[in-house]
Amino acid sequence: MTPPVVLTIAGSDSGGGAGIQADLKTFAALGAFGVSVITAVTAQNTLGVTAIHPIPIDVVAAQLDAVLDDFPLAAVKVGMIGDPAVAELILDRADRLPNLVVDPVLVATSGARLAETASVAPLVAYPCLLTPNRHEAAALVGRVIETAEEMAVAADELVGRGARAVVVTGSEGAVDVLRFDGTTEVLRGEPVRTENNHGSGCTFSSAIAVRLAAGDPVPTAVRNAKSYVTAALLGGRDWRLGDGPGPLDHFVF
Ligand SMILES: Nc1ncnc2c1ncn2[C@@H]1O[C@H](COP(=O)(O)OP(=O)(O)O)[C@@H](O)[C@H]1O
Ligand SMILES: Cc1ncc(COP(=O)(O)OP(=O)(O)O)c(N)n1
């Protein structure tokens, strides 16, 4: 059977745990055929990021047009975009990008700055499904976010700016807050005690995109994606890949 095609527009992580590499593994694990547009190449491992090379905008546009000209897309995930011109490019082609999920990647867990807040701002006002973690949401709304109540207020504010749905993720505590269609849902997952959480945000947003491609309504897609991330965190809990926070086990099933 022909699988749904899901596109990731994101940066490459040479360490394989986050970015394009995590996205394509998630797509494959969940039954989608993955295609990709690389926005930046990072030299990265589990210990940190040592170099970032943005791909020239005409090459990013050429990749996107090559994909759009040949594949029927069922969903699109956007990760690290680095350059505001990439956000403008995505907005320019947005009517051909169904089920758009935007992870406004700003800072890696290792502390490296991957993008400026201004570079993702244009996409935040587009009716996509937005998946900031607490820190990214804080950067977007301009104040510190700690509690689930503060996550809910921030999600509501971001929906007010134009997003179709917003999930603010809470990392290790496994409490996420979804704001969609006028309602707020607090998702309480199983907190996994693990060092290996590199790429959890990329994996979560990619899994949402696959589930939307499969036809799940937004709340179901988010819940299913959260279950997948929990399973992948549990699967990789005891392995050692690199000396820092390692990747998830995307193929836990
Ligand atoms: N240790 C953990 N146990 C259970 N769920 C986790 C854990 N760490 C992250 N998650 C979940 O992973 C998903 C991605 O969130 P998060 O880690 O906050 O993203 P990011 O990598 O962008 O910081 C969310 O659903 C979050 O609740
Ligand atoms: C190339 C690239 N893109 C995104 C990230 C951030 O990924 P995320 O899933 O938020 O994971 P952590 O960095 O928080 O582990 C990245 N590091 N590299």
mmCIF file of C-alpha atoms and ligand atoms in Angstrom:
data_model
loop_
_atom_site.group_PDB
_atom_site.id
_atom_site.type_symbol
_atom_site.label_atom_id
_atom_site.label_comp_id
_atom_site.label_asym_id
_atom_site.label_seq_id
_atom_site.Cartn_x
_atom_site.Cartn_y
_atom_site.Cartn_z
ATOM 1 C CA MET A 1 0.000 0.000 0.000
ATOM 2 C CA THR A 2 1.224 3.511 -0.749
ATOM 3 C CA PRO A 3 2.069 5.299 2.519
ATOM 4 C CA PRO A 4 1.130 8.923 3.223
ATOM 5 C CA VAL A 5 3.944 11.332 2.334
ATOM 6 C CA VAL A 6 5.081 13.652 5.132
ATOM 7 C CA LEU A 7 7.600 16.456 4.634
ATOM 8 C CA THR A 8 10.066 17.794 7.179
ATOM 9 C CA ILE A 9 11.570 21.260 6.707
ATOM 10 C CA ALA A 10 14.348 21.352 9.302
ATOM 11 C CA GLY A 11 18.054 21.311 10.122
ATOM 12 C CA SER A 12 20.383 18.318 9.992
ATOM 13 C CA ASP A 13 21.792 16.930 13.278
ATOM 14 C CA SER A 14 24.996 15.022 12.485
ATOM 15 C CA GLY A 15 24.498 13.149 15.775
ATOM 16 C CA GLY A 16 21.268 11.661 14.446
ATOM 17 C CA GLY A 17 19.144 12.350 17.531
ATOM 18 C CA ALA A 18 17.223 15.497 16.575
ATOM 19 C CA GLY A 19 16.423 17.550 13.472
ATOM 20 C CA ILE A 20 15.870 15.959 10.064
ATOM 21 C CA GLN A 21 17.266 12.633 11.240
ATOM 22 C CA ALA A 22 14.794 12.303 14.149
ATOM 23 C CA ASP A 23 11.949 13.456 11.918
ATOM 24 C CA LEU A 24 12.614 10.878 9.176
ATOM 25 C CA LYS A 25 13.009 8.069 11.730
ATOM 26 C CA THR A 26 9.712 9.053 13.345
ATOM 27 C CA PHE A 27 7.956 9.134 9.975
ATOM 28 C CA ALA A 28 9.319 5.688 9.082
ATOM 29 C CA ALA A 29 8.502 4.213 12.491
ATOM 30 C CA LEU A 30 4.902 5.424 12.275
ATOM 31 C CA GLY A 31 4.301 4.309 8.678
ATOM 32 C CA ALA A 32 4.749 7.487 6.624
ATOM 33 C CA PHE A 33 7.097 8.054 3.676
ATOM 34 C CA GLY A 34 9.380 10.933 4.623
ATOM 35 C CA VAL A 35 10.681 13.649 2.298
ATOM 36 C CA SER A 36 12.891 16.512 3.447
ATOM 37 C CA VAL A 37 13.989 20.093 2.912
ATOM 38 C CA ILE A 38 17.230 20.843 4.768
ATOM 39 C CA THR A 39 17.465 24.434 6.036
ATOM 40 C CA ALA A 40 20.799 24.196 7.863
ATOM 41 C CA VAL A 41 23.554 21.697 8.554
ATOM 42 C CA THR A 42 24.625 21.513 12.180
ATOM 43 C CA ALA A 43 27.789 19.827 13.424
ATOM 44 C CA GLN A 44 26.283 18.316 16.541
ATOM 45 C CA ASN A 45 26.510 15.345 18.867
ATOM 46 C CA THR A 46 25.060 14.474 22.268
ATOM 47 C CA LEU A 47 27.449 16.962 23.925
ATOM 48 C CA GLY A 48 26.589 20.053 21.907
ATOM 49 C CA VAL A 49 26.616 21.998 18.655
ATOM 50 C CA THR A 50 30.011 23.047 17.235
ATOM 51 C CA ALA A 51 28.992 24.606 13.915
ATOM 52 C CA ILE A 52 25.903 25.770 12.045
ATOM 53 C CA HIS A 53 25.875 26.246 8.278
ATOM 54 C CA PRO A 54 22.622 27.782 6.938
ATOM 55 C CA ILE A 55 21.700 26.495 3.482
ATOM 56 C CA PRO A 56 21.343 29.373 0.963
ATOM 57 C CA ILE A 57 17.689 30.345 0.556
ATOM 58 C CA ASP A 58 17.632 29.560 -3.178
ATOM 59 C CA VAL A 59 18.751 25.993 -2.419
ATOM 60 C CA VAL A 60 16.100 25.680 0.313
ATOM 61 C CA ALA A 61 13.483 26.918 -2.174
ATOM 62 C CA ALA A 62 14.740 24.504 -4.858
ATOM 63 C CA GLN A 63 14.415 21.544 -2.454
ATOM 64 C CA LEU A 64 10.891 22.604 -1.481
ATOM 65 C CA ASP A 65 9.791 23.052 -5.085
ATOM 66 C CA ALA A 66 11.330 19.718 -6.117
ATOM 67 C CA VAL A 67 9.270 17.993 -3.412
ATOM 68 C CA LEU A 68 6.095 19.957 -4.147
ATOM 69 C CA ASP A 69 6.354 19.294 -7.890
ATOM 70 C CA ASP A 70 6.391 15.509 -7.461
ATOM 71 C CA PHE A 71 4.810 14.334 -4.198
ATOM 72 C CA PRO A 72 1.264 14.525 -2.830
ATOM 73 C CA LEU A 73 1.918 15.762 0.701
ATOM 74 C CA ALA A 74 -0.364 14.637 3.544
ATOM 75 C CA ALA A 75 1.329 16.705 6.277
ATOM 76 C CA VAL A 76 4.340 18.950 6.879
ATOM 77 C CA LYS A 77 6.517 19.430 9.945
ATOM 78 C CA VAL A 78 8.712 22.518 10.293
ATOM 79 C CA GLY A 79 11.660 22.483 12.707
ATOM 80 C CA MET A 80 14.831 24.625 12.822
ATOM 81 C CA ILE A 81 14.553 27.369 10.215
ATOM 82 C CA GLY A 82 17.330 29.747 11.267
ATOM 83 C CA ASP A 83 16.730 32.391 8.631
ATOM 84 C CA PRO A 84 13.493 34.490 8.530
ATOM 85 C CA ALA A 85 13.618 34.100 4.722
ATOM 86 C CA VAL A 86 12.781 30.404 5.204
ATOM 87 C CA ALA A 87 9.658 31.371 7.173
ATOM 88 C CA GLU A 88 8.647 33.704 4.357
ATOM 89 C CA LEU A 89 9.246 30.924 1.807
ATOM 90 C CA ILE A 90 7.018 28.542 3.790
ATOM 91 C CA LEU A 91 4.275 31.173 4.025
ATOM 92 C CA ASP A 92 4.556 31.792 0.278
ATOM 93 C CA ARG A 93 3.941 28.057 -0.453
ATOM 94 C CA ALA A 94 1.571 27.504 2.506
ATOM 95 C CA ASP A 95 -1.507 26.705 0.432
ATOM 96 C CA ARG A 96 0.359 23.587 -0.783
ATOM 97 C CA LEU A 97 1.500 22.524 2.709
ATOM 98 C CA PRO A 98 -1.369 20.611 4.391
ATOM 99 C CA ASN A 99 -1.552 19.843 8.128
ATOM 100 C CA LEU A 100 1.307 22.217 8.951
ATOM 101 C CA VAL A 101 2.956 21.473 12.314
ATOM 102 C CA VAL A 102 5.541 24.057 13.433
ATOM 103 C CA ASP A 103 8.072 23.311 16.178
ATOM 104 C CA PRO A 104 9.547 26.779 16.839
ATOM 105 C CA VAL A 105 13.056 25.472 17.553
ATOM 106 C CA LEU A 106 15.141 28.173 19.247
ATOM 107 C CA VAL A 107 17.640 26.557 21.621
ATOM 108 C CA ALA A 108 18.973 22.964 21.845
ATOM 109 C CA THR A 109 18.886 21.259 25.244
ATOM 110 C CA SER A 110 22.682 21.523 25.201
ATOM 111 C CA GLY A 111 22.231 25.337 25.342
ATOM 112 C CA ALA A 112 23.224 26.129 21.743
ATOM 113 C CA ARG A 113 21.129 28.841 20.082
ATOM 114 C CA LEU A 114 19.724 27.362 16.860
ATOM 115 C CA ALA A 115 17.504 30.234 15.699
ATOM 116 C CA GLU A 116 16.435 33.747 16.666
ATOM 117 C CA THR A 117 12.889 34.305 17.928
ATOM 118 C CA ALA A 118 12.319 36.773 15.089
ATOM 119 C CA SER A 119 12.982 34.068 12.488
ATOM 120 C CA VAL A 120 9.979 31.973 13.574
ATOM 121 C CA ALA A 121 7.653 34.903 14.390
ATOM 122 C CA PRO A 122 6.044 35.053 10.908
ATOM 123 C CA LEU A 123 5.012 31.382 11.174
ATOM 124 C CA VAL A 124 3.536 31.800 14.657
ATOM 125 C CA ALA A 125 0.816 34.009 13.170
ATOM 126 C CA TYR A 126 -0.129 31.364 10.552
ATOM 127 C CA PRO A 127 -2.984 28.881 11.297
ATOM 128 C CA CYS A 128 -0.694 25.932 11.950
ATOM 129 C CA LEU A 129 -0.336 23.546 14.892
ATOM 130 C CA LEU A 130 2.432 25.041 17.043
ATOM 131 C CA THR A 131 4.499 22.887 19.474
ATOM 132 C CA PRO A 132 6.786 25.136 21.569
ATOM 133 C CA ASN A 133 8.391 23.770 24.714
ATOM 134 C CA ARG A 134 8.013 25.928 27.842
ATOM 135 C CA HIS A 135 11.137 27.943 27.077
ATOM 136 C CA GLU A 136 10.208 28.548 23.447
ATOM 137 C CA ALA A 137 6.697 29.593 24.494
ATOM 138 C CA ALA A 138 8.260 31.953 27.054
ATOM 139 C CA ALA A 139 10.437 33.530 24.355
ATOM 140 C CA LEU A 140 7.405 33.964 22.097
ATOM 141 C CA VAL A 141 5.137 35.577 24.720
ATOM 142 C CA GLY A 142 7.921 37.454 26.517
ATOM 143 C CA ARG A 143 7.626 36.124 30.077
ATOM 144 C CA VAL A 144 8.759 33.163 32.179
ATOM 145 C CA ILE A 145 6.472 30.095 32.079
ATOM 146 C CA GLU A 146 6.626 27.530 34.865
ATOM 147 C CA THR A 147 3.218 26.124 35.818
ATOM 148 C CA ALA A 148 0.590 24.303 33.765
ATOM 149 C CA GLU A 149 -1.663 27.329 34.262
ATOM 150 C CA GLU A 150 1.003 29.602 32.771
ATOM 151 C CA MET A 151 1.445 27.140 29.884
ATOM 152 C CA ALA A 152 -2.314 27.303 29.244
ATOM 153 C CA VAL A 153 -2.374 31.114 29.261
ATOM 154 C CA ALA A 154 0.579 31.219 26.843
ATOM 155 C CA ALA A 155 -1.087 28.654 24.551
ATOM 156 C CA ASP A 156 -4.249 30.750 24.516
ATOM 157 C CA GLU A 157 -2.232 33.875 23.710
ATOM 158 C CA LEU A 158 -0.478 32.153 20.798
ATOM 159 C CA VAL A 159 -3.819 30.928 19.414
ATOM 160 C CA GLY A 160 -4.948 34.561 19.670
ATOM 161 C CA ARG A 161 -2.048 35.525 17.393
ATOM 162 C CA GLY A 162 -3.263 33.161 14.670
ATOM 163 C CA ALA A 163 -2.149 29.582 15.396
ATOM 164 C CA ARG A 164 -4.832 26.935 14.754
ATOM 165 C CA ALA A 165 -3.741 24.924 17.794
ATOM 166 C CA VAL A 166 -0.911 25.181 20.313
ATOM 167 C CA VAL A 167 0.678 22.477 22.471
ATOM 168 C CA VAL A 168 3.114 23.836 25.057
ATOM 169 C CA THR A 169 5.310 20.917 26.149
ATOM 170 C CA GLY A 170 6.707 20.464 29.619
ATOM 171 C CA SER A 171 9.708 18.145 29.039
ATOM 172 C CA GLU A 172 10.656 15.801 31.925
ATOM 173 C CA GLY A 173 7.464 16.425 33.911
ATOM 174 C CA ALA A 174 5.555 15.051 30.904
ATOM 175 C CA VAL A 175 2.734 17.583 31.382
ATOM 176 C CA ASP A 176 1.739 19.290 28.126
ATOM 177 C CA VAL A 177 -1.079 21.758 27.520
ATOM 178 C CA LEU A 178 -3.127 21.733 24.302
ATOM 179 C CA ARG A 179 -5.255 24.704 23.291
ATOM 180 C CA PHE A 180 -7.531 23.926 20.329
ATOM 181 C CA ASP A 181 -11.002 24.877 19.171
ATOM 182 C CA GLY A 182 -11.783 26.983 22.244
ATOM 183 C CA THR A 183 -10.846 24.318 24.790
ATOM 184 C CA THR A 184 -7.782 23.608 26.909
ATOM 185 C CA GLU A 185 -6.615 20.046 27.594
ATOM 186 C CA VAL A 186 -3.877 19.223 30.089
ATOM 187 C CA LEU A 187 -2.107 16.055 28.939
ATOM 188 C CA ARG A 188 -0.428 14.220 31.800
ATOM 189 C CA GLY A 189 1.980 11.565 30.517
ATOM 190 C CA GLU A 190 4.172 9.057 32.310
ATOM 191 C CA PRO A 191 7.390 10.874 33.350
ATOM 192 C CA VAL A 192 10.324 8.763 32.136
ATOM 193 C CA ARG A 193 13.521 8.935 34.197
ATOM 194 C CA THR A 194 16.184 9.045 31.497
ATOM 195 C CA GLU A 195 19.289 10.902 30.389
ATOM 196 C CA ASN A 196 18.388 10.106 26.789
ATOM 197 C CA ASN A 197 15.929 12.822 25.790
ATOM 198 C CA HIS A 198 17.779 14.462 22.889
ATOM 199 C CA GLY A 199 15.293 15.115 20.116
ATOM 200 C CA SER A 200 12.084 14.585 22.094
ATOM 201 C CA GLY A 201 10.562 17.815 20.744
ATOM 202 C CA CYS A 202 11.438 16.964 17.118
ATOM 203 C CA THR A 203 10.029 13.475 17.580
ATOM 204 C CA PHE A 204 6.812 14.784 19.151
ATOM 205 C CA SER A 205 6.050 17.319 16.401
ATOM 206 C CA SER A 206 6.906 14.789 13.666
ATOM 207 C CA ALA A 207 4.643 12.167 15.236
ATOM 208 C CA ILE A 208 1.792 14.710 15.348
ATOM 209 C CA ALA A 209 2.308 15.384 11.624
ATOM 210 C CA VAL A 210 2.130 11.659 10.806
ATOM 211 C CA ARG A 211 -1.029 11.184 12.858
ATOM 212 C CA LEU A 212 -2.684 14.198 11.188
ATOM 213 C CA ALA A 213 -1.692 12.697 7.828
ATOM 214 C CA ALA A 214 -3.419 9.497 8.907
ATOM 215 C CA GLY A 215 -6.613 11.429 9.563
ATOM 216 C CA ASP A 216 -6.598 11.842 13.342
ATOM 217 C CA PRO A 217 -8.395 14.944 14.637
ATOM 218 C CA VAL A 218 -5.980 17.378 16.334
ATOM 219 C CA PRO A 219 -6.497 16.252 19.977
ATOM 220 C CA THR A 220 -6.211 12.550 19.011
ATOM 221 C CA ALA A 221 -3.077 13.220 16.944
ATOM 222 C CA VAL A 222 -1.466 15.001 19.888
ATOM 223 C CA ARG A 223 -2.373 12.235 22.366
ATOM 224 C CA ASN A 224 -1.112 9.504 20.013
ATOM 225 C CA ALA A 225 2.133 11.417 19.402
ATOM 226 C CA LYS A 226 2.659 11.800 23.141
ATOM 227 C CA SER A 227 2.201 8.042 23.662
ATOM 228 C CA TYR A 228 4.778 7.387 20.929
ATOM 229 C CA VAL A 229 7.339 9.768 22.501
ATOM 230 C CA THR A 230 6.840 8.105 25.896
ATOM 231 C CA ALA A 231 7.423 4.666 24.342
ATOM 232 C CA ALA A 232 10.524 5.898 22.468
ATOM 233 C CA LEU A 233 11.909 7.470 25.677
ATOM 234 C CA LEU A 234 11.290 4.241 27.588
ATOM 235 C CA GLY A 235 12.882 2.201 24.773
ATOM 236 C CA GLY A 236 16.105 4.241 24.811
ATOM 237 C CA ARG A 237 16.302 4.687 28.585
ATOM 238 C CA ASP A 238 19.194 2.258 29.148
ATOM 239 C CA TRP A 239 21.244 2.541 25.982
ATOM 240 C CA ARG A 240 24.457 4.570 25.662
ATOM 241 C CA LEU A 241 24.881 6.445 22.403
ATOM 242 C CA GLY A 242 27.324 9.301 22.964
ATOM 243 C CA ASP A 243 28.599 10.743 26.239
ATOM 244 C CA GLY A 244 25.800 13.301 26.668
ATOM 245 C CA PRO A 245 22.002 13.112 26.577
ATOM 246 C CA GLY A 246 21.406 10.421 23.966
ATOM 247 C CA PRO A 247 18.632 9.900 21.422
ATOM 248 C CA LEU A 248 15.280 8.161 21.790
ATOM 249 C CA ASP A 249 14.619 4.672 20.435
ATOM 250 C CA HIS A 250 12.431 5.612 17.467
ATOM 251 C CA PHE A 251 11.988 1.985 16.421
ATOM 252 C CA VAL A 252 10.932 0.753 19.843
ATOM 253 C CA PHE A 253 8.038 -1.104 18.225
HETATM 254 N N1 LIG B 1 11.406 12.540 30.586
HETATM 255 C C1 LIG B 1 10.234 12.585 29.945
HETATM 256 N N2 LIG B 1 9.237 11.731 30.253
HETATM 257 C C2 LIG B 1 8.077 11.729 29.592
HETATM 258 N N3 LIG B 1 7.788 12.579 28.598
HETATM 259 C C3 LIG B 1 8.739 13.464 28.239
HETATM 260 C C4 LIG B 1 9.998 13.528 28.883
HETATM 261 N N4 LIG B 1 10.747 14.494 28.290
HETATM 262 C C5 LIG B 1 9.980 15.027 27.323
HETATM 263 N N5 LIG B 1 8.766 14.422 27.302
HETATM 264 C C6 LIG B 1 7.675 14.673 26.364
HETATM 265 O O1 LIG B 1 8.249 14.813 25.074
HETATM 266 C C7 LIG B 1 7.475 15.710 24.289
HETATM 267 C C8 LIG B 1 8.413 16.802 23.747
HETATM 268 O O2 LIG B 1 8.576 17.790 24.725
HETATM 269 P P1 LIG B 1 9.898 18.532 25.164
HETATM 270 O O3 LIG B 1 10.900 17.573 25.635
HETATM 271 O O4 LIG B 1 9.426 19.595 26.109
HETATM 272 O O5 LIG B 1 10.386 19.176 23.806
HETATM 273 P P2 LIG B 1 11.821 19.839 23.482
HETATM 274 O O6 LIG B 1 12.728 18.722 23.075
HETATM 275 O O7 LIG B 1 11.492 20.768 22.378
HETATM 276 O O8 LIG B 1 12.278 20.523 24.747
HETATM 277 C C9 LIG B 1 6.356 16.226 25.222
HETATM 278 O O9 LIG B 1 5.198 15.457 25.030
HETATM 279 C C10 LIG B 1 6.945 16.000 26.609
HETATM 280 O O10 LIG B 1 5.954 15.877 27.608
HETATM 281 C C1 LIG B 2 19.125 20.410 13.815
HETATM 282 C C2 LIG B 2 18.392 20.466 15.108
HETATM 283 N N1 LIG B 2 17.077 20.750 15.108
HETATM 284 C C3 LIG B 2 16.395 20.812 16.283
HETATM 285 C C4 LIG B 2 17.037 20.585 17.476
HETATM 286 C C5 LIG B 2 16.301 20.681 18.771
HETATM 287 O O1 LIG B 2 15.637 19.489 18.922
HETATM 288 P P1 LIG B 2 14.703 19.102 20.161
HETATM 289 O O2 LIG B 2 13.841 17.991 19.761
HETATM 290 O O3 LIG B 2 14.080 20.328 20.696
HETATM 291 O O4 LIG B 2 15.736 18.434 21.085
HETATM 292 P P2 LIG B 2 16.753 18.947 22.097
HETATM 293 O O5 LIG B 2 17.807 19.763 21.440
HETATM 294 O O6 LIG B 2 15.896 19.711 23.078
HETATM 295 O O7 LIG B 2 17.288 17.683 22.624
HETATM 296 C C6 LIG B 2 18.397 20.266 17.442
HETATM 297 N N2 LIG B 2 19.084 20.012 18.577
HETATM 298 N N3 LIG B 2 19.051 20.226 16.242
#
